[in-house]
Amino acid sequence: MRSLVTAGLIALTSALAPAALAQERPSTILVLDASGSMWGQIDGINKITIARDVVGDIVSDFPADQNLGFVTYGHRERGQCADIETLVEPAPGTAAEIAGIVEGLNPRGMTPMTDAVITAAQALRHTEQAATVILVSDGIETCNPDPCAAARALEEAGVDFTAHVIGFDVRGEADALLQMQCIAEETGGRFLTADNAQELNEALREVTAAPASGSFTFTANLGGEEIGDETVWERPAAPLELPLLSGEVIWEISDTSFNMVQTGTANPFTTDLPFGEYIVTVHSTAQDDFSQTEASLALDSARSVHAIFPPITSQQPAAQVFGPAQTLVGSAFTVSWEGEGLAPRDYVTIVPADAEDGAYADYDRLENRTEGELRAPAEPGLYEVRLQLDAGDRVLARTPVEVVDADVTVSAPAQVVVGSAFPVTWQGEGLHPRDYVTIVPAGSADGTYADYDRMQGRSEGELRAPAEPGLYEVRLQLDVGDRVLARTPIEVVDAEVSVSAPAQVVVGSAFPVAWQGEGLHPRDYVTIVPAGAADGTYADYDRMQDQSEGELRAPAEPGLYEVRLQLDVGDRVLARTPVEVLDGDVSLDGPDRARAGAEITLSWTGAIHPRDYIAIVPGGTPDGEQSGYRRIQDEDQATFTAPAEPGAYEIRYHLDRGDRVMARRPLEVLAADAPIDEGAGLMVPGTARPGDIVTVSWTIEAGDADRRVALARADAPDFTWIAVHRVGDETETVFKLPDEPGQYEVRFLDLQSQSVLGRAMITLGE
């Protein structure tokens, strides 16, 4: 018969289970790329259009009771790394609002995807609770110099932070792929790629799919007299304030047909299980008893299962513990023990000799072993190694240990260059692998640290000098207590560094940069910024990587700039040189008119960078916006398809950096069957029957050029024909039309200049 205490636990379980479930599901923010490159096309459809459709479908299936928010970037301004906006704070039931916002996005700006993930993490309060960010991006980071470091910092600061990354149409862009994969790997997330609408849909569903299993914890507790003589099973939403059962606890979890699924010896015992129905059996060595229950484990069920055993009446057996009589501060030393009935979660610890029973510092669980390892404290003195019960912290055995100071030395160069890597060596007995060397300003309080290197069983390592010159100390410090065991002075001096670049470069172009100087670190970098920008500012950059030269991209706007060599540590500027960024002289050439959907040839001069691109846009479209484009690569001309709708258009040459328009020319798009006259004055009947004889006339005056009037199929190349007439002084001729119905074209050709001076369609009906 269950007591009132048991009934109260059941009531508490029922009351708190839904709240516990809501907390288990991490809040999620979707981060969507709305930079200008999202106007690019896949299979003739803009990437932003694909994203709108897919995101709308995905969020509509998102659990209504789970917090979902939305962040985007690049949707308001061109060339602004700060164009990041949290449009929907994470909350339940936001799917319809997010779908509506995505439908109205108008891509135009940069790609600050790393800072957008940071913004989303902050909105999710990732340092306080579990949080998930899903990033969809189609291009390389254009603002943050180190996405890997930023992702690593988020993971270290977060409670349970995960970033899943989907690279959309980035196949073949190695740098972008590496950046995105690093963000996912550093945060324990998944990295997927998608090259079309279906793959984007599948990738988003994969990272938002509800789990098919969960982590469950099984605990054996020791109850009081009110429990009675039988084991009671409970599933509370909050931890029970009951002691853990001592001794060995064995768990057996089987399905309802008693097929074994999982076993374990621990208390508590935590394991991942597929959701379903199970039979849970617990064996207690302390009680010499077992108990069994049926359990339904589901996504919305409480995750803790407790077996509450009746009080233990037997006395704990005698035990002994052994350790060295003397050990060094901070060192690891061996401890052994013996005794009957010891539980795996009982433990050994080292505490001051006069500490109260139950006190503990560094400890090691017994885990069915007879020996283990402890860390000595940082301060010398008299201590005790104690063997204590996990339940009640009763001391079963103790032995005295004297902790003494170590004889340790550390050495480093007397002088190093700012930001450089330099060797450090040390020696001494009893050093622990996690003890470390660090460099700090002279006079800093003990325990202060900056750049550091762990011992790891070695006698030498490497540190990075600070960015500012001055007097410093290299210190060897204990990981336990941060006590300084040895120190040596070191002077950090400025480096003699120079950087060189062309005096003048063209906007958007790639240009060489060279540097020289001692002590430069592979992660130090060169960058180009506006003259007068604050030190530490950066834009396009290139790491040293043990080289003496590299490459930068000029900004999109002309003006006075500086190429700077900056330390990775502290972003201090070591050298600078002025660079004037000049406007480019780019020109475009192509037809003034074209039929809708026809192929046209465009050419250009003064090309700046292979990733610059050509776009055809409706007249009046804001600069930087387009629905399709083509990179110029290393070509000076290419074939394009004229827009499908007649109207006034503009052909534009865009810089890849900043989307600035460097050249433009108008293009009139005519109906697909409209005549086009370039001075010939060609007159042709619009329709006829197969086999008819028709008269064709023209108004252009005779000349010395080799000119022909030709009849050809509408889709045939310009200088091929079915029938042709050489033009003299006459102004008309006749053609017998083909017997096959279809679309044909009469063309007035100038063979000398390889140009078409007029063309007109003629339709042959049945």
CSV table of C-alpha atoms in Angstrom, one decimal, residues 27-464:
chain,number,residue,atom,x,y,z
A,27,SER,CA,14.7,27.0,-28.9
A,28,THR,CA,15.6,27.4,-32.5
A,29,ILE,CA,16.3,30.4,-34.8
A,30,LEU,CA,16.5,30.1,-38.6
A,31,VAL,CA,19.1,32.4,-40.2
A,32,LEU,CA,18.5,33.0,-43.9
A,33,ASP,CA,21.0,34.6,-46.4
A,34,ALA,CA,19.4,37.6,-48.1
A,35,SER,CA,22.6,39.0,-49.7
A,36,GLY,CA,22.6,40.1,-53.3
A,37,SER,CA,23.9,36.7,-54.6
A,38,MET,CA,20.5,35.1,-53.7
A,39,TRP,CA,19.3,36.7,-57.0
A,40,GLY,CA,21.4,34.1,-58.8
A,41,GLN,CA,19.5,31.3,-60.6
A,42,ILE,CA,19.2,27.6,-60.4
A,43,ASP,CA,17.5,25.9,-63.4
A,44,GLY,CA,16.2,29.4,-64.4
A,45,ILE,CA,14.7,30.1,-60.9
A,46,ASN,CA,16.1,32.7,-58.5
A,47,LYS,CA,17.6,31.2,-55.4
A,48,ILE,CA,15.6,33.6,-53.2
A,49,THR,CA,12.4,32.3,-54.8
A,50,ILE,CA,13.4,28.7,-54.1
A,51,ALA,CA,14.2,29.7,-50.5
A,52,ARG,CA,10.8,31.4,-50.0
A,53,ASP,CA,8.9,28.3,-51.2
A,54,VAL,CA,11.0,25.8,-49.2
A,55,VAL,CA,11.2,27.8,-46.0
A,56,GLY,CA,7.4,28.3,-46.1
A,57,ASP,CA,6.8,24.6,-46.3
A,58,ILE,CA,9.3,23.7,-43.6
A,59,VAL,CA,8.2,26.2,-41.0
A,60,SER,CA,4.5,25.2,-41.5
A,61,ASP,CA,5.4,21.7,-40.2
A,62,PHE,CA,7.5,23.0,-37.3
A,63,PRO,CA,6.1,22.0,-33.8
A,64,ALA,CA,3.7,24.7,-32.8
A,65,ASP,CA,4.7,24.5,-29.1
A,66,GLN,CA,8.5,24.9,-29.8
A,67,ASN,CA,10.2,28.3,-29.8
A,68,LEU,CA,11.1,29.4,-33.3
A,69,GLY,CA,12.7,32.7,-34.4
A,70,PHE,CA,14.0,34.3,-37.6
A,71,VAL,CA,17.2,36.3,-38.4
A,72,THR,CA,18.3,37.5,-41.8
A,73,TYR,CA,21.1,39.6,-43.3
A,74,GLY,CA,21.9,41.7,-46.4
A,75,HIS,CA,18.2,42.6,-47.0
A,76,ARG,CA,18.3,46.4,-46.4
A,77,GLU,CA,21.6,47.9,-47.5
A,78,ARG,CA,24.4,47.2,-49.9
A,79,GLY,CA,28.0,47.0,-48.7
A,80,GLN,CA,27.1,47.0,-44.9
A,81,CYS,CA,28.4,44.2,-42.7
A,82,ALA,CA,26.0,45.4,-39.9
A,83,ASP,CA,22.9,44.7,-42.0
A,84,ILE,CA,21.7,41.9,-39.7
A,85,GLU,CA,18.2,41.9,-38.2
A,86,THR,CA,16.3,39.7,-35.8
A,87,LEU,CA,12.9,39.9,-37.4
A,88,VAL,CA,11.1,37.3,-35.2
A,89,GLU,CA,12.1,36.7,-31.6
A,90,PRO,CA,12.0,32.9,-30.7
A,91,ALA,CA,8.5,32.0,-29.5
A,92,PRO,CA,5.9,29.3,-30.1
A,93,GLY,CA,3.6,29.5,-33.1
A,94,THR,CA,5.7,31.9,-35.2
A,95,ALA,CA,5.6,29.8,-38.4
A,96,ALA,CA,3.1,31.9,-40.3
A,97,GLU,CA,4.8,35.2,-39.4
A,98,ILE,CA,8.2,33.9,-40.6
A,99,ALA,CA,6.8,32.5,-43.8
A,100,GLY,CA,5.3,35.9,-44.6
A,101,ILE,CA,8.5,37.8,-43.8
A,102,VAL,CA,10.6,35.4,-46.0
A,103,GLU,CA,8.1,35.9,-48.9
A,104,GLY,CA,8.8,39.7,-48.8
A,105,LEU,CA,12.6,39.6,-48.6
A,106,ASN,CA,14.5,41.6,-51.2
A,107,PRO,CA,18.2,40.5,-51.3
A,108,ARG,CA,20.8,43.2,-51.9
A,109,GLY,CA,23.7,43.3,-49.5
A,110,MET,CA,26.8,41.6,-48.0
A,111,THR,CA,27.2,38.1,-46.4
A,112,PRO,CA,28.0,38.6,-42.7
A,113,MET,CA,26.9,35.0,-41.9
A,114,THR,CA,29.1,34.5,-38.9
A,115,ASP,CA,27.9,37.7,-37.1
A,116,ALA,CA,24.3,36.6,-38.0
A,117,VAL,CA,24.8,33.3,-36.2
A,118,ILE,CA,26.2,35.2,-33.2
A,119,THR,CA,23.2,37.5,-33.2
A,120,ALA,CA,20.9,34.5,-33.3
A,121,ALA,CA,22.7,32.8,-30.5
A,122,GLN,CA,22.4,35.9,-28.3
A,123,ALA,CA,18.7,36.1,-29.1
A,124,LEU,CA,18.4,32.5,-27.9
A,125,ARG,CA,20.2,33.3,-24.6
A,126,HIS,CA,22.6,30.4,-25.5
A,127,THR,CA,24.7,31.0,-22.4
A,128,GLU,CA,21.7,30.2,-20.2
A,129,GLN,CA,19.8,27.4,-22.1
A,130,ALA,CA,20.0,24.9,-24.9
A,131,ALA,CA,19.8,26.7,-28.3
A,132,THR,CA,19.9,25.7,-32.0
A,133,VAL,CA,20.7,27.9,-35.0
A,134,ILE,CA,19.9,26.7,-38.6
A,135,LEU,CA,22.0,28.8,-41.1
A,136,VAL,CA,21.1,28.7,-44.9
A,137,SER,CA,23.7,30.6,-46.9
A,138,ASP,CA,24.8,30.7,-50.6
A,139,GLY,CA,28.2,32.4,-50.4
A,140,ILE,CA,31.5,33.0,-48.7
A,141,GLU,CA,31.7,35.1,-45.5
A,142,THR,CA,32.5,38.7,-46.5
A,143,CYS,CA,32.7,40.4,-43.1
A,144,ASN,CA,34.2,38.2,-40.2
A,145,PRO,CA,37.8,37.2,-40.8
A,146,ASP,CA,37.6,34.0,-38.7
A,147,PRO,CA,34.2,32.1,-38.7
A,148,CYS,CA,35.9,29.1,-37.0
A,149,ALA,CA,37.1,31.1,-34.0
A,150,ALA,CA,33.7,32.7,-33.6
A,151,ALA,CA,31.9,29.4,-33.7
A,152,ARG,CA,34.4,27.9,-31.2
A,153,ALA,CA,33.7,30.8,-28.8
A,154,LEU,CA,29.9,30.3,-29.1
A,155,GLU,CA,30.3,26.6,-28.3
A,156,GLU,CA,32.5,27.3,-25.3
A,157,ALA,CA,30.2,29.9,-23.9
A,158,GLY,CA,26.9,28.1,-24.6
A,159,VAL,CA,25.0,25.7,-22.3
A,160,ASP,CA,24.1,23.4,-25.2
A,161,PHE,CA,24.6,25.4,-28.4
A,162,THR,CA,24.4,23.8,-31.8
A,163,ALA,CA,24.6,25.4,-35.3
A,164,HIS,CA,23.5,23.4,-38.3
A,165,VAL,CA,24.7,24.9,-41.6
A,166,ILE,CA,23.2,24.3,-45.1
A,167,GLY,CA,25.4,25.5,-48.0
A,168,PHE,CA,23.0,26.5,-50.8
A,169,ASP,CA,24.5,26.4,-54.3
A,170,VAL,CA,28.1,26.6,-53.1
A,171,ARG,CA,29.5,23.5,-54.8
A,172,GLY,CA,32.9,24.3,-56.2
A,173,GLU,CA,33.5,27.3,-53.8
A,174,ALA,CA,36.1,25.7,-51.6
A,175,ASP,CA,36.6,28.6,-49.2
A,176,ALA,CA,32.9,28.9,-48.6
A,177,LEU,CA,32.5,25.2,-48.0
A,178,LEU,CA,35.4,25.2,-45.5
A,179,GLN,CA,34.0,28.1,-43.6
A,180,MET,CA,30.5,26.6,-43.3
A,181,GLN,CA,31.7,23.2,-42.4
A,182,CYS,CA,33.9,24.7,-39.7
A,183,ILE,CA,30.9,26.6,-38.1
A,184,ALA,CA,28.9,23.3,-37.9
A,185,GLU,CA,31.8,21.2,-36.6
A,186,GLU,CA,32.9,23.6,-33.9
A,187,THR,CA,29.4,23.7,-32.5
A,188,GLY,CA,28.6,20.0,-32.9
A,189,GLY,CA,26.1,20.7,-35.7
A,190,ARG,CA,25.5,19.1,-39.1
A,191,PHE,CA,26.8,20.5,-42.4
A,192,LEU,CA,24.8,19.8,-45.5
A,193,THR,CA,24.8,21.1,-49.1
A,194,ALA,CA,21.9,21.7,-51.4
A,195,ASP,CA,22.1,22.4,-55.1
A,196,ASN,CA,18.4,22.7,-55.9
A,197,ALA,CA,14.9,23.2,-54.3
A,198,GLN,CA,14.4,19.5,-53.5
A,199,GLU,CA,17.8,19.1,-51.9
A,200,LEU,CA,17.2,22.3,-49.8
A,201,ASN,CA,13.9,20.9,-48.7
A,202,GLU,CA,15.5,17.6,-47.7
A,203,ALA,CA,18.4,19.3,-45.9
A,204,LEU,CA,16.0,21.6,-43.8
A,205,ARG,CA,13.8,18.7,-42.9
A,206,GLU,CA,16.8,16.6,-41.9
A,207,VAL,CA,18.0,19.3,-39.4
A,208,THR,CA,14.5,20.1,-38.0
A,209,ALA,CA,13.3,16.5,-37.8
A,210,ALA,CA,11.9,15.4,-34.4
A,211,PRO,CA,14.2,12.9,-32.6
A,212,ALA,CA,13.3,9.2,-32.7
A,213,SER,CA,15.0,8.6,-29.4
A,214,GLY,CA,15.9,10.3,-26.2
A,215,SER,CA,18.3,10.2,-23.2
A,216,PHE,CA,16.7,8.7,-20.0
A,217,THR,CA,18.2,8.4,-16.5
A,218,PHE,CA,17.4,5.5,-14.1
A,219,THR,CA,18.2,6.1,-10.4
A,220,ALA,CA,18.1,3.8,-7.4
A,221,ASN,CA,17.3,5.8,-4.2
A,222,LEU,CA,17.2,4.9,-0.6
A,223,GLY,CA,13.7,5.6,1.0
A,224,GLY,CA,12.6,6.1,4.5
A,225,GLU,CA,10.4,4.1,6.7
A,226,GLU,CA,7.3,5.5,5.0
A,227,ILE,CA,8.2,3.6,1.8
A,228,GLY,CA,7.3,0.3,3.5
A,229,ASP,CA,8.9,-3.1,2.6
A,230,GLU,CA,8.5,-2.9,-1.2
A,231,THR,CA,10.4,-0.9,-3.8
A,232,VAL,CA,8.4,2.0,-5.2
A,233,TRP,CA,8.8,3.3,-8.8
A,234,GLU,CA,8.4,7.0,-9.5
A,235,ARG,CA,8.9,9.3,-12.6
A,236,PRO,CA,9.0,12.9,-11.1
A,237,ALA,CA,9.8,15.9,-13.3
A,238,ALA,CA,12.1,17.3,-10.6
A,239,PRO,CA,15.0,15.5,-8.9
A,240,LEU,CA,14.1,13.5,-5.7
A,241,GLU,CA,15.6,14.7,-2.5
A,242,LEU,CA,16.5,11.2,-1.5
A,243,PRO,CA,20.0,9.6,-1.0
A,244,LEU,CA,21.3,7.3,-3.7
A,245,LEU,CA,21.4,3.6,-2.9
A,246,SER,CA,24.9,2.4,-2.0
A,247,GLY,CA,26.5,-0.7,-3.3
A,248,GLU,CA,26.5,-2.0,-6.9
A,249,VAL,CA,23.3,-1.3,-8.9
A,250,ILE,CA,22.7,-3.2,-12.1
A,251,TRP,CA,20.0,-2.2,-14.6
A,252,GLU,CA,18.4,-4.4,-17.3
A,253,ILE,CA,16.1,-2.8,-19.9
A,254,SER,CA,14.2,-5.1,-22.2
A,255,ASP,CA,11.3,-4.8,-24.6
A,256,THR,CA,7.8,-6.1,-23.8
A,257,SER,CA,8.8,-9.6,-25.1
A,258,PHE,CA,11.7,-9.6,-22.6
A,259,ASN,CA,14.4,-9.2,-25.3
A,260,MET,CA,17.3,-7.5,-23.7
A,261,VAL,CA,17.9,-3.9,-25.1
A,262,GLN,CA,20.3,-2.3,-22.7
A,263,THR,CA,22.2,-3.1,-19.5
A,264,GLY,CA,24.4,-1.0,-17.2
A,265,THR,CA,26.1,-0.9,-13.8
A,266,ALA,CA,25.8,2.7,-12.4
A,267,ASN,CA,23.7,4.8,-10.2
A,268,PRO,CA,22.3,6.9,-11.8
A,269,PHE,CA,22.4,5.1,-15.1
A,270,THR,CA,21.9,7.3,-18.2
A,271,THR,CA,21.4,5.8,-21.7
A,272,ASP,CA,19.8,6.7,-25.1
A,273,LEU,CA,16.8,4.6,-26.0
A,274,PRO,CA,14.4,4.6,-28.9
A,275,PHE,CA,10.9,5.8,-27.8
A,276,GLY,CA,8.7,2.9,-26.9
A,277,GLU,CA,7.4,0.4,-24.3
A,278,TYR,CA,10.0,-1.2,-22.0
A,279,ILE,CA,10.4,-3.5,-18.9
A,280,VAL,CA,13.0,-2.1,-16.5
A,281,THR,CA,14.6,-4.3,-13.9
A,282,VAL,CA,17.0,-3.1,-11.2
A,283,HIS,CA,19.3,-5.3,-9.1
A,284,SER,CA,20.8,-4.0,-5.7
A,285,THR,CA,23.8,-5.7,-4.1
A,286,ALA,CA,23.3,-3.6,-1.0
A,287,GLN,CA,19.7,-4.8,-0.6
A,288,ASP,CA,20.4,-8.2,-2.2
A,289,ASP,CA,17.1,-7.7,-4.0
A,290,PHE,CA,15.7,-6.7,-7.4
A,291,SER,CA,12.5,-4.9,-8.6
A,292,GLN,CA,10.8,-4.6,-12.0
A,293,THR,CA,8.4,-2.2,-13.7
A,294,GLU,CA,6.8,-1.4,-17.1
A,295,ALA,CA,7.8,2.0,-18.5
A,296,SER,CA,6.5,3.9,-21.5
A,297,LEU,CA,9.4,6.1,-22.8
A,298,ALA,CA,8.3,8.9,-25.2
A,299,LEU,CA,9.3,12.3,-26.3
A,300,ASP,CA,6.7,13.9,-24.1
A,301,SER,CA,7.4,11.7,-21.0
A,302,ALA,CA,9.5,12.5,-18.0
A,303,ARG,CA,13.1,11.6,-18.6
A,304,SER,CA,13.9,10.3,-15.0
A,305,VAL,CA,12.9,6.9,-13.6
A,306,HIS,CA,13.5,6.3,-9.9
A,307,ALA,CA,13.4,3.0,-8.0
A,308,ILE,CA,13.0,3.9,-4.3
A,309,PHE,CA,14.2,1.0,-2.1
A,310,PRO,CA,13.2,0.5,1.5
A,311,PRO,CA,15.8,1.4,4.2
A,312,ILE,CA,19.0,-0.6,4.5
A,313,THR,CA,19.3,-2.4,7.8
A,314,SER,CA,22.8,-4.0,7.5
A,315,GLN,CA,25.9,-2.2,8.7
A,316,GLN,CA,28.6,-0.9,6.3
A,317,PRO,CA,31.7,-3.1,6.3
A,318,ALA,CA,35.2,-2.0,7.5
A,319,ALA,CA,37.6,-0.6,4.8
A,320,GLN,CA,41.2,0.6,4.4
A,321,VAL,CA,42.7,3.2,2.1
A,322,PHE,CA,46.4,3.6,1.2
A,323,GLY,CA,48.5,6.5,-0.3
A,324,PRO,CA,52.0,7.9,-0.3
A,325,ALA,CA,53.4,9.5,2.9
A,326,GLN,CA,54.5,12.5,0.9
A,327,THR,CA,53.7,14.0,-2.5
A,328,LEU,CA,54.4,17.2,-4.5
A,329,VAL,CA,52.0,20.1,-4.8
A,330,GLY,CA,49.7,19.8,-7.8
A,331,SER,CA,51.0,16.3,-8.7
A,332,ALA,CA,48.9,13.2,-9.5
A,333,PHE,CA,49.5,10.3,-7.1
A,334,THR,CA,48.1,6.8,-6.8
A,335,VAL,CA,45.6,5.7,-4.1
A,336,SER,CA,44.5,2.1,-3.4
A,337,TRP,CA,41.7,0.7,-1.1
A,338,GLU,CA,40.1,-2.5,0.1
A,339,GLY,CA,36.9,-3.5,1.8
A,340,GLU,CA,33.8,-5.6,1.3
A,341,GLY,CA,30.5,-4.2,-0.1
A,342,LEU,CA,32.0,-0.9,-1.4
A,343,ALA,CA,29.7,0.8,-4.0
A,344,PRO,CA,31.0,2.1,-7.4
A,345,ARG,CA,30.0,5.6,-6.5
A,346,ASP,CA,31.8,5.6,-3.2
A,347,TYR,CA,35.0,7.7,-3.5
A,348,VAL,CA,38.4,8.7,-2.3
A,349,THR,CA,39.4,12.3,-1.8
A,350,ILE,CA,42.2,14.5,-0.3
A,351,VAL,CA,41.4,17.2,2.2
A,352,PRO,CA,43.2,19.2,4.9
A,353,ALA,CA,43.9,17.0,7.9
A,354,ASP,CA,41.5,19.0,10.2
A,355,ALA,CA,38.6,19.1,7.7
A,356,GLU,CA,35.2,17.8,8.9
A,357,ASP,CA,34.0,14.4,7.8
A,358,GLY,CA,32.1,14.7,4.5
A,359,ALA,CA,34.4,17.4,3.2
A,360,TYR,CA,35.9,16.7,-0.2
A,361,ALA,CA,38.1,18.3,-2.8
A,362,ASP,CA,39.7,16.4,-5.7
A,363,TYR,CA,38.1,12.9,-5.8
A,364,ASP,CA,38.0,9.6,-7.7
A,365,ARG,CA,35.0,7.2,-7.7
A,366,LEU,CA,35.8,3.5,-6.8
A,367,GLU,CA,33.9,2.2,-9.9
A,368,ASN,CA,34.6,-1.5,-8.8
A,369,ARG,CA,38.4,-0.9,-8.8
A,370,THR,CA,41.0,-1.2,-6.1
A,371,GLU,CA,43.1,1.8,-7.0
A,372,GLY,CA,42.8,5.2,-8.6
A,373,GLU,CA,44.4,8.7,-8.8
A,374,LEU,CA,44.1,12.0,-7.0
A,375,ARG,CA,45.6,15.5,-7.5
A,376,ALA,CA,47.5,17.0,-4.7
A,377,PRO,CA,46.4,20.6,-3.6
A,378,ALA,CA,48.4,23.7,-4.7
A,379,GLU,CA,49.5,24.6,-1.1
A,380,PRO,CA,51.9,22.5,0.9
A,381,GLY,CA,50.8,21.1,4.3
A,382,LEU,CA,49.3,18.1,6.2
A,383,TYR,CA,46.4,16.4,4.5
A,384,GLU,CA,44.3,13.2,4.7
A,385,VAL,CA,43.3,10.8,1.9
A,386,ARG,CA,39.8,9.6,2.9
A,387,LEU,CA,37.5,6.8,1.6
A,388,GLN,CA,33.9,8.1,1.9
A,389,LEU,CA,30.5,6.7,1.2
A,390,ASP,CA,28.6,8.4,-1.6
A,391,ALA,CA,25.4,8.1,0.4
A,392,GLY,CA,25.8,10.2,3.5
A,393,ASP,CA,29.5,11.0,3.0
A,394,ARG,CA,30.5,8.8,5.9
A,395,VAL,CA,34.3,8.3,6.2
A,396,LEU,CA,35.1,4.6,6.1
A,397,ALA,CA,38.9,4.9,6.1
A,398,ARG,CA,41.7,7.6,6.2
A,399,THR,CA,45.5,7.9,5.8
A,400,PRO,CA,47.8,11.0,6.3
A,401,VAL,CA,49.7,12.6,3.4
A,402,GLU,CA,52.2,15.4,3.5
A,403,VAL,CA,52.1,17.8,0.5
A,404,VAL,CA,55.5,19.5,-0.1
A,405,ASP,CA,56.7,22.2,-2.5
A,406,ALA,CA,58.2,21.2,-5.8
A,407,ASP,CA,61.6,22.3,-7.2
A,408,VAL,CA,60.6,23.7,-10.6
A,409,THR,CA,62.3,26.0,-13.2
A,410,VAL,CA,61.0,27.7,-16.3
A,411,SER,CA,63.1,29.4,-19.1
A,412,ALA,CA,62.3,31.5,-22.1
A,413,PRO,CA,64.2,34.0,-24.4
A,414,ALA,CA,65.2,37.2,-22.7
A,415,GLN,CA,63.7,39.2,-25.6
A,416,VAL,CA,61.0,38.4,-28.2
A,417,VAL,CA,59.1,40.3,-30.9
A,418,VAL,CA,55.5,41.5,-30.4
A,419,GLY,CA,53.0,38.9,-31.6
A,420,SER,CA,55.7,36.2,-32.3
A,421,ALA,CA,55.7,32.6,-31.3
A,422,PHE,CA,58.6,31.7,-29.0
A,423,PRO,CA,59.8,28.5,-27.2
A,424,VAL,CA,59.5,27.9,-23.5
A,425,THR,CA,61.2,25.0,-21.5
A,426,TRP,CA,60.6,23.8,-18.0
A,427,GLN,CA,61.8,21.0,-15.6
A,428,GLY,CA,60.6,19.7,-12.3
A,429,GLU,CA,59.3,16.6,-10.6
A,430,GLY,CA,55.6,15.9,-10.2
A,431,LEU,CA,54.3,18.4,-12.8
A,432,HIS,CA,50.8,17.5,-14.0
A,433,PRO,CA,49.9,17.3,-17.7
A,434,ARG,CA,47.3,20.2,-17.1
A,435,ASP,CA,49.7,22.5,-15.4
A,436,TYR,CA,50.7,25.3,-17.8
A,437,VAL,CA,53.0,28.1,-18.8
A,438,THR,CA,51.7,31.6,-19.6
A,439,ILE,CA,53.0,35.1,-20.4
A,440,VAL,CA,51.6,38.1,-18.4
A,441,PRO,CA,52.6,41.7,-17.7
A,442,ALA,CA,55.3,42.0,-15.0
A,443,GLY,CA,53.6,42.6,-11.6
A,444,SER,CA,50.4,40.8,-12.5
A,445,ALA,CA,48.6,39.0,-9.6
A,446,ASP,CA,49.5,35.3,-9.3
A,447,GLY,CA,46.9,33.2,-11.1
A,448,THR,CA,46.6,35.8,-14.0
A,449,TYR,CA,47.0,34.2,-17.4
A,450,ALA,CA,46.9,35.2,-21.1
A,451,ASP,CA,48.2,32.9,-23.9
A,452,TYR,CA,49.1,29.6,-22.3
A,453,ASP,CA,50.4,26.1,-23.1
A,454,ARG,CA,49.7,22.9,-21.1
A,455,MET,CA,52.6,20.7,-19.9
A,456,GLN,CA,51.1,17.5,-21.4
A,457,GLY,CA,54.0,15.4,-20.2
A,458,ARG,CA,56.5,17.5,-22.2
A,459,SER,CA,59.5,19.6,-21.1
A,460,GLU,CA,59.0,22.3,-23.8
A,461,GLY,CA,56.2,24.3,-25.5
A,462,GLU,CA,55.4,27.5,-27.3
A,463,LEU,CA,53.7,30.8,-26.4
A,464,ARG,CA,52.6,33.9,-28.3
